mmCIF file of C-alpha atoms and ligand atoms in Angstrom:
data_model
loop_
_atom_site.group_PDB
_atom_site.id
_atom_site.type_symbol
_atom_site.label_atom_id
_atom_site.label_comp_id
_atom_site.label_asym_id
_atom_site.label_seq_id
_atom_site.Cartn_x
_atom_site.Cartn_y
_atom_site.Cartn_z
ATOM 1 C CA UNK A 1 -125.885 -43.218 17.062
ATOM 2 C CA UNK A 2 -122.245 -43.795 18.021
ATOM 3 C CA UNK A 3 -121.521 -40.159 17.615
ATOM 4 C CA UNK A 4 -124.436 -39.147 19.842
ATOM 5 C CA UNK A 5 -123.252 -41.454 22.597
ATOM 6 C CA UNK A 6 -119.808 -39.787 22.482
ATOM 7 C CA UNK A 7 -121.385 -36.401 22.807
ATOM 8 C CA UNK A 8 -123.370 -37.606 25.789
ATOM 9 C CA UNK A 9 -120.276 -39.004 27.445
ATOM 10 C CA UNK A 10 -118.382 -35.792 26.804
ATOM 11 C CA UNK A 11 -121.219 -33.724 28.241
ATOM 12 C CA UNK A 12 -121.291 -35.921 31.316
ATOM 13 C CA UNK A 13 -117.540 -35.584 31.876
ATOM 14 C CA UNK A 14 -117.661 -31.837 31.290
ATOM 15 C CA UNK A 15 -120.520 -31.623 33.781
ATOM 16 C CA UNK A 16 -118.598 -33.514 36.449
ATOM 17 C CA UNK A 17 -115.505 -31.383 35.834
ATOM 18 C CA UNK A 18 -117.589 -28.192 36.098
ATOM 19 C CA UNK A 19 -119.193 -29.286 39.363
ATOM 20 C CA UNK A 20 -115.758 -30.127 40.809
ATOM 21 C CA UNK A 21 -114.291 -26.751 39.894
ATOM 22 C CA UNK A 22 -117.382 -24.911 41.043
ATOM 23 C CA UNK A 23 -117.378 -26.765 44.358
ATOM 24 C CA UNK A 24 -113.753 -25.792 44.957
ATOM 25 C CA UNK A 25 -114.477 -22.159 44.191
ATOM 26 C CA UNK A 26 -117.567 -22.087 46.325
ATOM 27 C CA UNK A 27 -115.768 -23.704 49.230
ATOM 28 C CA UNK A 28 -113.247 -20.916 49.124
ATOM 29 C CA UNK A 29 -115.908 -18.204 49.070
ATOM 30 C CA UNK A 30 -118.100 -20.019 51.576
ATOM 31 C CA UNK A 31 -120.844 -19.836 49.022
ATOM 32 C CA UNK A 32 -121.706 -23.500 49.098
ATOM 33 C CA UNK A 33 -123.062 -23.718 52.643
ATOM 34 C CA UNK A 34 -125.272 -20.711 52.044
ATOM 35 C CA UNK A 35 -126.597 -22.233 48.837
ATOM 36 C CA UNK A 36 -127.144 -25.531 50.612
ATOM 37 C CA UNK A 37 -128.834 -23.901 53.565
ATOM 38 C CA UNK A 38 -131.191 -22.115 51.208
ATOM 39 C CA UNK A 39 -132.225 -25.455 49.759
ATOM 40 C CA UNK A 40 -132.838 -27.054 53.131
ATOM 41 C CA UNK A 41 -136.261 -26.845 54.693
ATOM 42 C CA UNK A 42 -136.505 -24.604 57.730
ATOM 43 C CA UNK A 43 -135.298 -26.274 60.881
ATOM 44 C CA UNK A 44 -133.162 -28.895 59.142
ATOM 45 C CA UNK A 45 -129.589 -28.778 60.359
ATOM 46 C CA UNK A 46 -126.757 -28.548 57.886
ATOM 47 C CA UNK A 47 -124.878 -31.784 57.319
ATOM 48 C CA UNK A 48 -121.874 -32.199 59.551
ATOM 49 C CA UNK A 49 -118.486 -31.427 58.086
ATOM 50 C CA UNK A 50 -119.366 -28.255 56.168
ATOM 51 C CA UNK A 51 -117.303 -25.157 56.956
ATOM 52 C CA UNK A 52 -118.517 -23.755 60.247
ATOM 53 C CA UNK A 53 -117.825 -20.040 59.781
ATOM 54 C CA UNK A 54 -121.015 -19.695 57.786
ATOM 55 C CA UNK A 55 -123.597 -19.534 60.484
ATOM 56 C CA UNK A 56 -126.749 -19.741 58.362
ATOM 57 C CA UNK A 57 -126.324 -23.425 59.073
ATOM 58 C CA UNK A 58 -127.598 -22.761 62.607
ATOM 59 C CA UNK A 59 -131.116 -22.304 61.367
ATOM 60 C CA UNK A 60 -131.600 -21.199 57.787
ATOM 61 C CA UNK A 61 -134.903 -19.399 58.292
ATOM 62 C CA UNK A 62 -135.614 -16.657 55.845
ATOM 63 C CA UNK A 63 -138.410 -14.289 55.031
ATOM 64 C CA UNK A 64 -139.355 -12.231 52.022
ATOM 65 C CA UNK A 65 -137.767 -8.992 53.280
ATOM 66 C CA UNK A 66 -134.277 -7.731 52.493
ATOM 67 C CA UNK A 67 -133.213 -8.659 56.005
ATOM 68 C CA UNK A 68 -135.029 -11.024 58.342
ATOM 69 C CA UNK A 69 -134.792 -10.397 62.043
ATOM 70 C CA UNK A 70 -134.954 -14.117 62.930
ATOM 71 C CA UNK A 71 -132.031 -15.038 60.676
ATOM 72 C CA UNK A 72 -129.181 -16.216 62.833
ATOM 73 C CA UNK A 73 -125.528 -15.921 61.958
ATOM 74 C CA UNK A 74 -125.324 -12.141 61.656
ATOM 75 C CA UNK A 75 -124.771 -11.220 65.282
ATOM 76 C CA UNK A 76 -123.242 -13.539 67.821
ATOM 77 C CA UNK A 77 -124.722 -11.468 70.652
ATOM 78 C CA UNK A 78 -128.213 -11.698 69.157
ATOM 79 C CA UNK A 79 -127.911 -15.438 68.559
ATOM 80 C CA UNK A 80 -127.017 -15.934 72.224
ATOM 81 C CA UNK A 81 -130.234 -14.226 73.337
ATOM 82 C CA UNK A 82 -132.783 -15.076 70.660
ATOM 83 C CA UNK A 83 -134.690 -18.371 70.938
ATOM 84 C CA UNK A 84 -136.602 -18.928 67.695
ATOM 85 C CA UNK A 85 -138.652 -21.758 69.180
ATOM 86 C CA UNK A 86 -140.265 -19.497 71.811
ATOM 87 C CA UNK A 87 -144.022 -19.223 71.329
ATOM 88 C CA UNK A 88 -144.986 -15.585 71.847
ATOM 89 C CA UNK A 89 -148.662 -16.164 72.619
ATOM 90 C CA UNK A 90 -150.972 -18.791 74.072
ATOM 91 C CA UNK A 91 -153.059 -20.991 71.826
ATOM 92 C CA UNK A 92 -155.872 -23.335 72.783
ATOM 93 C CA UNK A 93 -153.744 -26.226 71.535
ATOM 94 C CA UNK A 94 -151.130 -25.771 74.236
ATOM 95 C CA UNK A 95 -152.316 -24.481 77.593
ATOM 96 C CA UNK A 96 -149.893 -26.393 79.771
ATOM 97 C CA UNK A 97 -147.151 -24.198 81.166
ATOM 98 C CA UNK A 98 -143.754 -25.617 82.120
ATOM 99 C CA UNK A 99 -143.106 -25.964 85.858
ATOM 100 C CA UNK A 100 -140.322 -23.362 85.784
ATOM 101 C CA UNK A 101 -142.659 -20.807 84.221
ATOM 102 C CA UNK A 102 -145.296 -21.445 86.844
ATOM 103 C CA UNK A 103 -142.769 -21.188 89.649
ATOM 104 C CA UNK A 104 -141.598 -17.769 88.462
ATOM 105 C CA UNK A 105 -144.921 -16.410 87.287
ATOM 106 C CA UNK A 106 -146.938 -17.435 90.346
ATOM 107 C CA UNK A 107 -144.384 -15.670 92.552
ATOM 108 C CA UNK A 108 -145.458 -12.378 91.002
ATOM 109 C CA UNK A 109 -148.934 -12.675 92.505
ATOM 110 C CA UNK A 110 -151.270 -13.838 95.214
ATOM 111 C CA UNK A 111 -153.048 -17.155 94.748
ATOM 112 C CA UNK A 112 -156.410 -16.977 93.011
ATOM 113 C CA UNK A 113 -158.025 -20.284 93.927
ATOM 114 C CA UNK A 114 -158.210 -21.492 90.337
ATOM 115 C CA UNK A 115 -155.467 -23.387 88.558
ATOM 116 C CA UNK A 116 -153.815 -21.970 85.456
ATOM 117 C CA UNK A 117 -155.316 -24.745 83.331
ATOM 118 C CA UNK A 118 -158.823 -23.950 84.548
ATOM 119 C CA UNK A 119 -158.374 -20.251 83.853
ATOM 120 C CA UNK A 120 -156.950 -20.823 80.368
ATOM 121 C CA UNK A 121 -159.666 -23.299 79.485
ATOM 122 C CA UNK A 122 -162.339 -20.753 80.418
ATOM 123 C CA UNK A 123 -160.479 -18.070 78.496
ATOM 124 C CA UNK A 124 -160.513 -20.027 75.250
ATOM 125 C CA UNK A 125 -164.253 -20.449 75.620
ATOM 126 C CA UNK A 126 -164.551 -16.658 75.355
ATOM 127 C CA UNK A 127 -161.758 -15.694 72.961
ATOM 128 C CA UNK A 128 -160.719 -17.424 69.748
ATOM 129 C CA UNK A 129 -157.401 -19.191 69.719
ATOM 130 C CA UNK A 130 -155.008 -17.104 67.606
ATOM 131 C CA UNK A 131 -153.289 -18.889 64.733
ATOM 132 C CA UNK A 132 -149.586 -19.434 65.299
ATOM 133 C CA UNK A 133 -147.701 -17.255 62.850
ATOM 134 C CA UNK A 134 -144.200 -18.708 62.915
ATOM 135 C CA UNK A 135 -141.679 -19.442 61.567
ATOM 136 C CA UNK A 136 -140.939 -16.739 58.948
ATOM 137 C CA UNK A 137 -141.764 -17.620 55.349
ATOM 138 C CA UNK A 138 -140.061 -16.601 52.141
ATOM 139 C CA UNK A 139 -143.332 -15.603 50.483
ATOM 140 C CA UNK A 140 -144.004 -12.656 52.769
ATOM 141 C CA UNK A 141 -142.368 -9.724 54.510
ATOM 142 C CA UNK A 142 -143.905 -8.706 57.812
ATOM 143 C CA UNK A 143 -142.771 -5.183 58.672
ATOM 144 C CA UNK A 144 -143.593 -3.901 62.129
ATOM 145 C CA UNK A 145 -143.578 -0.501 63.752
ATOM 146 C CA UNK A 146 -143.341 -0.758 67.526
ATOM 147 C CA UNK A 147 -144.511 2.570 68.854
ATOM 148 C CA UNK A 148 -143.623 3.517 72.400
ATOM 149 C CA UNK A 149 -145.218 6.449 74.176
ATOM 150 C CA UNK A 150 -142.187 8.669 74.691
ATOM 151 C CA UNK A 151 -142.451 12.416 74.473
ATOM 152 C CA UNK A 152 -139.593 12.269 71.970
ATOM 153 C CA UNK A 153 -142.230 11.592 69.281
ATOM 154 C CA UNK A 154 -143.513 15.156 69.533
ATOM 155 C CA UNK A 155 -142.561 17.084 66.412
ATOM 156 C CA UNK A 156 -141.026 13.964 64.822
ATOM 157 C CA UNK A 157 -143.428 13.835 61.830
ATOM 158 C CA UNK A 158 -143.030 10.032 61.923
ATOM 159 C CA UNK A 159 -146.780 9.505 61.336
ATOM 160 C CA UNK A 160 -146.647 8.490 57.627
ATOM 161 C CA UNK A 161 -143.585 6.272 58.184
ATOM 162 C CA UNK A 162 -145.245 4.504 61.118
ATOM 163 C CA UNK A 163 -148.453 4.042 59.092
ATOM 164 C CA UNK A 164 -146.517 2.440 56.228
ATOM 165 C CA UNK A 165 -145.706 -0.741 58.189
ATOM 166 C CA UNK A 166 -147.888 -3.833 57.780
ATOM 167 C CA UNK A 167 -148.171 -4.139 61.562
ATOM 168 C CA UNK A 168 -148.364 -1.194 63.949
ATOM 169 C CA UNK A 169 -148.004 -2.070 67.624
ATOM 170 C CA UNK A 170 -148.965 0.441 70.317
ATOM 171 C CA UNK A 171 -149.204 0.033 74.046
ATOM 172 C CA UNK A 172 -150.953 0.981 77.284
ATOM 173 C CA UNK A 173 -152.775 4.308 77.182
ATOM 174 C CA UNK A 174 -151.490 5.215 73.720
ATOM 175 C CA UNK A 175 -153.722 7.583 71.834
ATOM 176 C CA UNK A 176 -153.353 8.862 68.291
ATOM 177 C CA UNK A 177 -156.107 11.486 68.171
ATOM 178 C CA UNK A 178 -154.521 14.881 67.698
ATOM 179 C CA UNK A 179 -151.005 13.429 67.282
ATOM 180 C CA UNK A 180 -151.425 11.728 63.882
ATOM 181 C CA UNK A 181 -148.643 13.685 62.210
ATOM 182 C CA UNK A 182 -146.088 12.438 64.739
ATOM 183 C CA UNK A 183 -147.417 9.005 65.700
ATOM 184 C CA UNK A 184 -149.627 7.940 62.786
ATOM 185 C CA UNK A 185 -153.210 6.756 63.035
ATOM 186 C CA UNK A 186 -153.062 3.038 62.215
ATOM 187 C CA UNK A 187 -152.975 0.385 64.952
ATOM 188 C CA UNK A 188 -153.059 -3.365 64.361
ATOM 189 C CA UNK A 189 -151.953 -4.533 67.829
ATOM 190 C CA UNK A 190 -152.529 -2.788 71.156
ATOM 191 C CA UNK A 191 -150.611 -4.233 74.092
ATOM 192 C CA UNK A 192 -152.136 -3.679 77.519
ATOM 193 C CA UNK A 193 -152.883 -5.131 80.947
ATOM 194 C CA UNK A 194 -155.844 -4.471 83.264
ATOM 195 C CA UNK A 195 -154.346 -1.413 84.930
ATOM 196 C CA UNK A 196 -153.510 0.219 81.577
ATOM 197 C CA UNK A 197 -156.559 -0.877 79.577
ATOM 198 C CA UNK A 198 -158.352 1.270 77.006
ATOM 199 C CA UNK A 199 -161.193 0.582 74.557
ATOM 200 C CA UNK A 200 -160.047 -0.468 71.113
ATOM 201 C CA UNK A 201 -161.577 0.193 67.694
ATOM 202 C CA UNK A 202 -162.873 -2.808 65.724
ATOM 203 C CA UNK A 203 -160.240 -4.901 63.976
ATOM 204 C CA UNK A 204 -157.410 -4.163 66.413
ATOM 205 C CA UNK A 205 -155.747 -7.075 68.216
ATOM 206 C CA UNK A 206 -155.936 -6.654 71.980
ATOM 207 C CA UNK A 207 -152.630 -8.128 73.177
ATOM 208 C CA UNK A 208 -152.838 -8.915 76.879
ATOM 209 C CA UNK A 209 -149.653 -8.922 78.919
ATOM 210 C CA UNK A 210 -150.527 -11.204 81.804
ATOM 211 C CA UNK A 211 -148.412 -10.108 84.761
ATOM 212 C CA UNK A 212 -150.591 -12.396 86.872
ATOM 213 C CA UNK A 213 -153.282 -15.047 86.534
ATOM 214 C CA UNK A 214 -155.836 -12.475 87.677
ATOM 215 C CA UNK A 215 -155.112 -10.551 84.449
ATOM 216 C CA UNK A 216 -156.323 -13.484 82.379
ATOM 217 C CA UNK A 217 -159.445 -13.774 84.511
ATOM 218 C CA UNK A 218 -159.900 -10.043 84.036
ATOM 219 C CA UNK A 219 -159.731 -10.131 80.217
ATOM 220 C CA UNK A 220 -162.429 -12.820 80.168
ATOM 221 C CA UNK A 221 -164.567 -10.750 82.503
ATOM 222 C CA UNK A 222 -163.849 -7.454 80.723
ATOM 223 C CA UNK A 223 -165.060 -8.918 77.420
ATOM 224 C CA UNK A 224 -168.196 -10.469 78.931
ATOM 225 C CA UNK A 225 -169.802 -9.768 82.299
ATOM 226 C CA UNK A 226 -167.510 -7.075 83.693
ATOM 227 C CA UNK A 227 -167.637 -8.675 87.148
ATOM 228 C CA UNK A 228 -163.950 -8.106 87.938
ATOM 229 C CA UNK A 229 -163.624 -4.478 88.902
ATOM 230 C CA UNK A 230 -160.238 -4.465 90.581
ATOM 231 C CA UNK A 231 -156.867 -6.189 90.636
ATOM 232 C CA UNK A 232 -154.538 -4.559 93.161
ATOM 233 C CA UNK A 233 -156.263 -1.343 92.152
ATOM 234 C CA UNK A 234 -159.528 -0.342 90.548
ATOM 235 C CA UNK A 235 -159.472 -1.249 86.843
ATOM 236 C CA UNK A 236 -161.668 -0.773 83.807
ATOM 237 C CA UNK A 237 -164.202 -3.581 84.170
ATOM 238 C CA UNK A 238 -165.462 -3.608 80.594
ATOM 239 C CA UNK A 239 -163.289 -3.223 77.521
ATOM 240 C CA UNK A 240 -164.412 -2.775 73.937
ATOM 241 C CA UNK A 241 -162.394 -5.126 71.749
ATOM 242 C CA UNK A 242 -162.898 -7.885 69.168
ATOM 243 C CA UNK A 243 -163.085 -11.186 71.061
ATOM 244 C CA UNK A 244 -161.772 -13.056 68.045
ATOM 245 C CA UNK A 245 -158.681 -10.848 67.867
ATOM 246 C CA UNK A 246 -157.432 -11.215 71.423
ATOM 247 C CA UNK A 247 -153.873 -12.440 71.868
ATOM 248 C CA UNK A 248 -152.507 -13.385 75.286
ATOM 249 C CA UNK A 249 -148.745 -13.256 75.659
ATOM 250 C CA UNK A 250 -147.391 -16.601 76.795
ATOM 251 C CA UNK A 251 -146.113 -16.472 80.411
ATOM 252 C CA UNK A 252 -143.242 -18.653 79.233
ATOM 253 C CA UNK A 253 -142.382 -15.936 76.707
ATOM 254 C CA UNK A 254 -142.571 -13.393 79.530
ATOM 255 C CA UNK A 255 -140.054 -15.422 81.505
ATOM 256 C CA UNK A 256 -137.847 -15.834 78.432
ATOM 257 C CA UNK A 257 -137.748 -12.033 78.036
ATOM 258 C CA UNK A 258 -136.853 -11.669 81.710
ATOM 259 C CA UNK A 259 -134.175 -14.399 81.578
ATOM 260 C CA UNK A 260 -132.590 -13.818 78.189
ATOM 261 C CA UNK A 261 -133.142 -10.159 77.334
ATOM 262 C CA UNK A 262 -133.428 -8.057 80.487
ATOM 263 C CA UNK A 263 -131.374 -10.660 82.360
ATOM 264 C CA UNK A 264 -133.198 -10.158 85.649
ATOM 265 C CA UNK A 265 -132.657 -6.398 85.792
ATOM 266 C CA UNK A 266 -135.801 -5.210 87.545
ATOM 267 C CA UNK A 267 -138.491 -7.515 88.899
ATOM 268 C CA UNK A 268 -139.902 -8.100 85.425
ATOM 269 C CA UNK A 269 -139.555 -6.502 81.992
ATOM 270 C CA UNK A 270 -141.498 -3.353 81.087
ATOM 271 C CA UNK A 271 -144.340 -3.248 78.587
ATOM 272 C CA UNK A 272 -142.037 -1.528 76.110
ATOM 273 C CA UNK A 273 -139.431 -4.245 76.397
ATOM 274 C CA UNK A 274 -141.971 -7.046 76.086
ATOM 275 C CA UNK A 275 -143.550 -5.329 73.078
ATOM 276 C CA UNK A 276 -140.173 -5.140 71.380
ATOM 277 C CA UNK A 277 -139.125 -8.740 72.069
ATOM 278 C CA UNK A 278 -142.639 -9.881 71.074
ATOM 279 C CA UNK A 279 -142.161 -8.096 67.751
ATOM 280 C CA UNK A 280 -138.838 -9.877 67.174
ATOM 281 C CA UNK A 281 -140.879 -13.087 67.126
ATOM 282 C CA UNK A 282 -143.904 -12.051 65.043
ATOM 283 C CA UNK A 283 -142.230 -9.691 62.546
ATOM 284 C CA UNK A 284 -139.497 -9.976 59.934
ATOM 285 C CA UNK A 285 -138.393 -6.328 60.099
ATOM 286 C CA UNK A 286 -138.766 -4.226 63.222
ATOM 287 C CA UNK A 287 -138.766 -0.426 63.397
ATOM 288 C CA UNK A 288 -138.910 1.150 66.821
ATOM 289 C CA UNK A 289 -140.360 4.590 67.569
ATOM 290 C CA UNK A 290 -141.001 6.556 70.729
ATOM 291 C CA UNK A 291 -138.678 4.755 73.135
ATOM 292 C CA UNK A 292 -136.518 6.401 75.753
ATOM 293 C CA UNK A 293 -136.350 9.912 77.107
ATOM 294 C CA UNK A 294 -137.014 13.056 75.119
ATOM 295 C CA UNK A 295 -134.302 15.345 73.758
ATOM 296 C CA UNK A 296 -133.970 17.017 77.163
ATOM 297 C CA UNK A 297 -133.666 13.729 79.042
ATOM 298 C CA UNK A 298 -137.216 13.802 80.392
ATOM 299 C CA UNK A 299 -139.303 10.637 80.540
ATOM 300 C CA UNK A 300 -142.929 11.406 79.815
ATOM 301 C CA UNK A 301 -145.748 10.401 77.461
ATOM 302 C CA UNK A 302 -146.264 12.382 74.267
ATOM 303 C CA UNK A 303 -149.808 13.297 75.288
ATOM 304 C CA UNK A 304 -148.820 14.645 78.725
ATOM 305 C CA UNK A 305 -148.494 18.333 79.344
ATOM 306 C CA UNK A 306 -146.224 17.916 82.365
ATOM 307 C CA UNK A 307 -142.829 16.888 81.025
ATOM 308 C CA UNK A 308 -141.436 16.195 84.467
ATOM 309 C CA UNK A 309 -144.058 13.634 85.413
ATOM 310 C CA UNK A 310 -142.089 10.570 84.388
ATOM 311 C CA UNK A 311 -141.932 9.055 87.851
ATOM 312 C CA UNK A 312 -142.397 5.579 86.383
ATOM 313 C CA UNK A 313 -138.739 5.446 85.495
ATOM 314 C CA UNK A 314 -137.715 5.531 89.111
ATOM 315 C CA UNK A 315 -140.050 2.816 90.371
ATOM 316 C CA UNK A 316 -137.345 0.170 90.381
ATOM 317 C CA UNK A 317 -139.791 -2.454 89.089
ATOM 318 C CA UNK A 318 -138.159 -2.237 85.669
ATOM 319 C CA UNK A 319 -134.671 -1.203 84.792
ATOM 320 C CA UNK A 320 -135.144 1.476 82.152
ATOM 321 C CA UNK A 321 -131.430 2.042 81.693
ATOM 322 C CA UNK A 322 -130.593 -1.606 81.115
ATOM 323 C CA UNK A 323 -133.543 -2.011 78.764
ATOM 324 C CA UNK A 324 -132.406 1.027 76.751
ATOM 325 C CA UNK A 325 -128.941 -0.535 76.462
ATOM 326 C CA UNK A 326 -130.459 -3.734 75.057
ATOM 327 C CA UNK A 327 -132.532 -1.737 72.571
ATOM 328 C CA UNK A 328 -129.488 0.248 71.442
ATOM 329 C CA UNK A 329 -127.516 -2.963 71.081
ATOM 330 C CA UNK A 330 -130.264 -4.500 68.929
ATOM 331 C CA UNK A 331 -130.033 -1.430 66.696
ATOM 332 C CA UNK A 332 -126.226 -1.477 66.609
ATOM 333 C CA UNK A 333 -126.306 -5.150 65.589
ATOM 334 C CA UNK A 334 -128.659 -4.299 62.723
ATOM 335 C CA UNK A 335 -131.613 -6.242 64.105
ATOM 336 C CA UNK A 336 -133.991 -3.303 64.542
ATOM 337 C CA UNK A 337 -134.213 0.233 63.209
ATOM 338 C CA UNK A 338 -134.344 2.648 66.116
ATOM 339 C CA UNK A 339 -135.959 5.917 65.049
ATOM 340 C CA UNK A 340 -135.171 8.874 67.212
ATOM 341 C CA UNK A 341 -135.168 12.592 66.506
HETATM 342 C C1 NAG B 1 -155.868 7.732 58.990
HETATM 343 O O1 NAG B 1 -155.879 8.974 58.333
HETATM 344 C C2 NAG B 1 -156.166 8.882 56.945
HETATM 345 C C3 NAG B 1 -155.950 10.262 56.334
HETATM 346 O O2 NAG B 1 -156.572 11.252 57.081
HETATM 347 C C4 NAG B 1 -157.579 8.364 56.775
HETATM 348 O O3 NAG B 1 -157.899 8.260 55.401
HETATM 349 C C5 NAG B 1 -157.678 6.996 57.424
HETATM 350 O O4 NAG B 1 -159.014 6.529 57.366
HETATM 351 C C6 NAG B 1 -157.239 7.054 58.882
HETATM 352 N N1 NAG B 1 -157.168 5.698 59.401
HETATM 353 C C7 NAG B 1 -157.587 5.388 60.609
HETATM 354 C C8 NAG B 1 -157.429 3.950 61.005
HETATM 355 O O5 NAG B 1 -158.052 6.188 61.382
HETATM 356 C C1 NAG B 2 -146.237 -25.931 75.088
HETATM 357 O O1 NAG B 2 -145.617 -24.664 75.281
HETATM 358 C C2 NAG B 2 -144.457 -24.688 76.084
HETATM 359 C C3 NAG B 2 -143.967 -23.259 76.201
HETATM 360 O O2 NAG B 2 -144.998 -22.414 76.546
HETATM 361 C C4 NAG B 2 -143.398 -25.578 75.478
HETATM 362 O O3 NAG B 2 -142.307 -25.654 76.343
HETATM 363 C C5 NAG B 2 -143.984 -26.968 75.231
HETATM 364 O O4 NAG B 2 -143.042 -27.729 74.544
HETATM 365 C C6 NAG B 2 -145.263 -26.874 74.419
HETATM 366 N N1 NAG B 2 -145.855 -28.187 74.302
HETATM 367 C C7 NAG B 2 -146.262 -28.655 73.121
HETATM 368 C C8 NAG B 2 -146.899 -30.016 73.162
HETATM 369 O O5 NAG B 2 -146.150 -28.026 72.080
#
């Protein structure tokens, strides 16, 4: 009995000694804060007084992939632009938009007679409210392919690689028929707005980019009565898409992209830019395909015959050059994989 107590005491002392030595070592290697951060629930700040060089303490979110795009502390530049709390899409639970969003967003359009709240309330009577899918979780790895429409995809043979991602995001008039080898044939999310709308196969998320309130009224109409036939131009009045898979990008998220990522270059961000920043908030790993000019410097869509038709680059509404710089920076900082040929 006596003997056993001595052994216990010895074990206790040894344990304390071990912890002290280990703590010293870990302090030197900065291992301790990482280990502590890993034990903390997401969103809980690290206790004050721990070494500050280890930036996982900012927000120790982590996913099940090798690298997680939302993890802070790897790129100071990224951390200055990325706001993990931004909600990428609207849900029925929160349809009130901050005053600053409204001020900016309503400037992009003519008044419609209905308030934003009225329009959103009607919308959620037609479409299902999407389930929020944040923050990242350690039990899953959401890989996304964001596929732009650049002619540089022609001959790339990226099809199988694009198809291998859990989420495949395409945009505007994107088509895959006849280009499967280069662009793949899977689509999980299709980002569009009234003027660029296409019919979607069953099971694909229609992701509406609302440049104006009228666009939200349009998506309701396009999925039901088809009464809205024009915005500032004639638009497709009926769209084939699953009503319970519609996602509407949050105007506040739109403004965040304009403020923090394109930094007010152009009047508002392009579809490609919004698609990419959207993916940084719904994916854990982001691979980007089909952005930018082709190998000869021409801006055109991969399905277009006329390679010199890329007039959209010179419209001045978006700043293609600045956006390309941001995309290249994201790649250089290891946040996205930019696939070019
Ligand atoms: C994509 O192509 C493969 C191989 O041809 C085919 O099995 C699959 O059904 C296609 N998927 C879609 C969504 O079209
Ligand atoms: C609703 O969303 C906005 C951003 O769109 C956010 O600022 C606000 O805090 C949210 N409100 C609630 C109650 O979650």
